[in-house]
Coordinates of C-alpha atoms in Angstrom, one line a residue:
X22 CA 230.5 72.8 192.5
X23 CA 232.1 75.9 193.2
X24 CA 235.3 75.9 194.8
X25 CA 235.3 78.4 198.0
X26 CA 237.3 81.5 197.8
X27 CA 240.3 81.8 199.7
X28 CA 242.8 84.6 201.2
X29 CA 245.8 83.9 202.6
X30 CA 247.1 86.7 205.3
X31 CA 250.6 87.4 206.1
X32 CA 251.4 89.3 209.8
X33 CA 254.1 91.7 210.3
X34 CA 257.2 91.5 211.7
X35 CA 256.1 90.9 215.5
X36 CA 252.8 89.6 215.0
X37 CA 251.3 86.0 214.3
X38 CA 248.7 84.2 212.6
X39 CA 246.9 85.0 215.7
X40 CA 247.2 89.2 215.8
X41 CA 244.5 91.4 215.4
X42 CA 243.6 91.5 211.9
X43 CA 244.2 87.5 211.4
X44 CA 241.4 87.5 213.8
X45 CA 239.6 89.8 212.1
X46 CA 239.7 88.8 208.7
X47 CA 238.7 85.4 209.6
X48 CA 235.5 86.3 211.8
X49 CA 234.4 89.0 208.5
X50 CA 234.6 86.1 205.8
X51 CA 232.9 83.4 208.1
X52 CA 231.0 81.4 205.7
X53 CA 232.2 83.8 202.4
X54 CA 235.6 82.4 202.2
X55 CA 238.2 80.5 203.6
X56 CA 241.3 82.2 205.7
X57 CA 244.7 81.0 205.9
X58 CA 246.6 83.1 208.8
X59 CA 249.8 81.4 209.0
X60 CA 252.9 82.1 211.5
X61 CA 255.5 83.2 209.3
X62 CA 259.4 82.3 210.3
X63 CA 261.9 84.9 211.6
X64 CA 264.1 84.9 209.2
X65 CA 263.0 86.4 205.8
X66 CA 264.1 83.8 203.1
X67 CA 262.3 80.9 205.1
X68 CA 258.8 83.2 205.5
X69 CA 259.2 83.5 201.8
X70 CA 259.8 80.2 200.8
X71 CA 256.4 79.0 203.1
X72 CA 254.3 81.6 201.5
X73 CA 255.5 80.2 198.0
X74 CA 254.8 76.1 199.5
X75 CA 251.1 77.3 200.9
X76 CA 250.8 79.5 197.5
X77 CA 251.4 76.3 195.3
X78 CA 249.5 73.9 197.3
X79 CA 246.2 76.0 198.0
X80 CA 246.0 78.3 195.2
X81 CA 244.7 81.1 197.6
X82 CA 242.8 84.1 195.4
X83 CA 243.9 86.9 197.4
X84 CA 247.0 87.9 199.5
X85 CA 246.5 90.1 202.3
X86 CA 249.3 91.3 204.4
X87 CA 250.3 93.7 206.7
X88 CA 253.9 95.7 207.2
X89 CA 256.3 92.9 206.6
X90 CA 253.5 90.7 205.3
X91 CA 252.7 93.3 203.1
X92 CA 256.7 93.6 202.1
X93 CA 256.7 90.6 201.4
X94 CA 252.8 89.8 199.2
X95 CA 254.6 92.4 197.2
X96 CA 257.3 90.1 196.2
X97 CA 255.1 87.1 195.7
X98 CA 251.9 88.6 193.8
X99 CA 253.3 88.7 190.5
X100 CA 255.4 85.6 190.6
X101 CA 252.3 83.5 191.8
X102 CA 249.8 85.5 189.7
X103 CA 247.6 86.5 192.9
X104 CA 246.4 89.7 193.5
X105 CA 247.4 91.4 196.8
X106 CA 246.5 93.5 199.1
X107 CA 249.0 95.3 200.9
X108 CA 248.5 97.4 204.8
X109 CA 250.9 99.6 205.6
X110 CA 253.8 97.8 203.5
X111 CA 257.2 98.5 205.4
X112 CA 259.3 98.0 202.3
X113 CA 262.5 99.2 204.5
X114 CA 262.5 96.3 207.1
X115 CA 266.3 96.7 207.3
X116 CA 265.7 100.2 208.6
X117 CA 263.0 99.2 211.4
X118 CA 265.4 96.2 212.4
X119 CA 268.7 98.2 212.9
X120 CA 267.3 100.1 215.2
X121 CA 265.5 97.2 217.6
X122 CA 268.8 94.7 217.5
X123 CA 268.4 93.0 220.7
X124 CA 266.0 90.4 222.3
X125 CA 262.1 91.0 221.5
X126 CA 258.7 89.1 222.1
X127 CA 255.9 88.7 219.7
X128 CA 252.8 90.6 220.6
X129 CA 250.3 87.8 219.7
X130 CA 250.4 83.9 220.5
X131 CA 252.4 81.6 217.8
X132 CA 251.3 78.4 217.4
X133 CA 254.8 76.7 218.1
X134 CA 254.4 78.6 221.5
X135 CA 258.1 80.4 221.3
X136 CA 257.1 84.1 222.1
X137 CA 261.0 85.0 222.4
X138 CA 263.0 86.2 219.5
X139 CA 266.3 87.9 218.5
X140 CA 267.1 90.9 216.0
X141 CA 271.0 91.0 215.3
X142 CA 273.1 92.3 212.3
X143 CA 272.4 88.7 210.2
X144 CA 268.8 88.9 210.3
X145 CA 269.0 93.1 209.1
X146 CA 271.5 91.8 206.4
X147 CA 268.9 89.1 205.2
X148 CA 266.5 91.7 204.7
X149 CA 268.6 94.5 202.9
X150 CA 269.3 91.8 200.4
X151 CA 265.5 91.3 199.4
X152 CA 265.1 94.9 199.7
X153 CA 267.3 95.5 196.5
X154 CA 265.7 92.9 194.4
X155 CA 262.1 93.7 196.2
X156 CA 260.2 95.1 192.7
X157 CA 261.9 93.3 190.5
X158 CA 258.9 91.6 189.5
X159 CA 256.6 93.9 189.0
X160 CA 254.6 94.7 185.6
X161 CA 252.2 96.0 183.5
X162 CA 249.7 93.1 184.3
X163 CA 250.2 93.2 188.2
X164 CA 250.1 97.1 188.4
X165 CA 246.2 97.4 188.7
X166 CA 246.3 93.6 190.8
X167 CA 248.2 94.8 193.6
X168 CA 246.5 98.0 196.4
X169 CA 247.6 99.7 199.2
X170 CA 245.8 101.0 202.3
X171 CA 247.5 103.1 204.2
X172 CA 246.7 104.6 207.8
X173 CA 246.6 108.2 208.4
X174 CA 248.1 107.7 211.6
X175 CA 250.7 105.4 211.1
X176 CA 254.1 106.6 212.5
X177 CA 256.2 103.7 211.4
X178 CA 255.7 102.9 207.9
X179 CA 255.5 106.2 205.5
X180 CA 255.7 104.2 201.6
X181 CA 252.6 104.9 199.7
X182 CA 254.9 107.2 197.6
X183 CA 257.3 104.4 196.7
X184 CA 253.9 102.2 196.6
X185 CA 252.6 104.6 193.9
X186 CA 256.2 104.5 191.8
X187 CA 254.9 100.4 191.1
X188 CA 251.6 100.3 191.2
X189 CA 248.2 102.5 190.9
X190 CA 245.3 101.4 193.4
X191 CA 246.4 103.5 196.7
X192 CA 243.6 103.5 199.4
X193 CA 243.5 105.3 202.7
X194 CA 241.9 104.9 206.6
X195 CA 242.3 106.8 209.6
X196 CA 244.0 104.0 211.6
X197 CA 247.6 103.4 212.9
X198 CA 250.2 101.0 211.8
X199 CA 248.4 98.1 212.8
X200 CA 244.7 98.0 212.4
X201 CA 242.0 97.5 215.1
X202 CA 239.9 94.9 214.2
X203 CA 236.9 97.2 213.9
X204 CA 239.1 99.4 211.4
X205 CA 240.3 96.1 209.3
X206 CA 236.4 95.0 209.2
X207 CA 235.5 98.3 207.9
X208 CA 238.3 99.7 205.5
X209 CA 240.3 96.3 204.4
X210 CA 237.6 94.1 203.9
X211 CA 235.3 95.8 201.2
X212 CA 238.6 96.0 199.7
X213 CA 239.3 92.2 199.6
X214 CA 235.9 91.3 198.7
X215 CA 236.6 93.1 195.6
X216 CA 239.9 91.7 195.2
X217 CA 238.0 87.9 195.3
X218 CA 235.5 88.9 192.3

């Protein structure tokens, strides 16, 4: 028998396995495949090191993120062998963070329940060192495994030309930073589905 497909989604940075597109995603692939939307940690080593534990242990077939999320699929995808699919990759998190050091909330529920979090100068250090090292991995074999989509609208993430310096497969919506769920459902899914053949 036929083992199901699976996609594993990363969030962005103040998001949660239970934002928008998580949502999304998982009511478009109802029956079609399984969909891991995890909360991701704070603190960038930690998210990594969980995407590499659920990586190993449930051999998703597609990684879908989405600004962070996306930063970091980027990373992964060639290490794991997964292809990705990356939304509005913000691959200058250090940048965005320096300029929000203070106390923030997450905009969608986390399943531990802790809605408060703090940006400071450790955290925006922890991200400038994966920045440096951030395509490191990348190859000949991933450079056709690993898309973009990109919103016309977004104001916060501009990278599809340091995207297109890796990597080939550069797709477009007219959407925001952060896709509505009717905009994920239209643009980012027939995408995935292609991704999982």
């Amino acid at each position: 028998m036929q083992k199901e497909k699976m996609i594993l989604f990363l969030h962005g940075f103040y998001a949660s396995g239970q934002c928008v597109p998580a949502v999304a995603l998982r009511e478009a692939f109802i029956g079609k495949a399984q969909v891991l939307t995890p909360d991701l940690q704070l603190h960038p080593n930690e998210a990594i090191r969980l995407i590499r534990e659920i990586c190993d242990k449930e051999k998703p077939d597609v990684l879908v993120g989405n600004s962070c999320g996306s930063f970091y699929a980027q990373m992964i995808s060639p290490i794991v062998g997964i292809p990705a699919l990356l939304g509005n990759p913000h691959f200058k998190m250090s940048d965005f963070l320096r300029e929000r050091i203070g106390n923030h909330q997450y905009k969608s529920p986390r399943a531990d329940g802790k809605q408060d979090f703090t940006i400071d100068e450790q955290l925006v250090s922890e991200f400038e060192e994966l920045e440096a090292h951030q395509f490191d991995c990348c190859n000949i074999y991933n450079k056709d495994r690993v898309w973009g989509i990109f919103g016309e609208e977004d104001t916060l993430a501009h990278f599809e030309p340091l995207f297109l310096e890796h990597y080939t497969n550069s797709h477009h919506f007219p959407g925001g930073h952060t896709p509505t769920a009717e905009q994920f459902k239209t643009w980012y899914c027939p995408l995935i589905e292609k991704l999982l053949l």
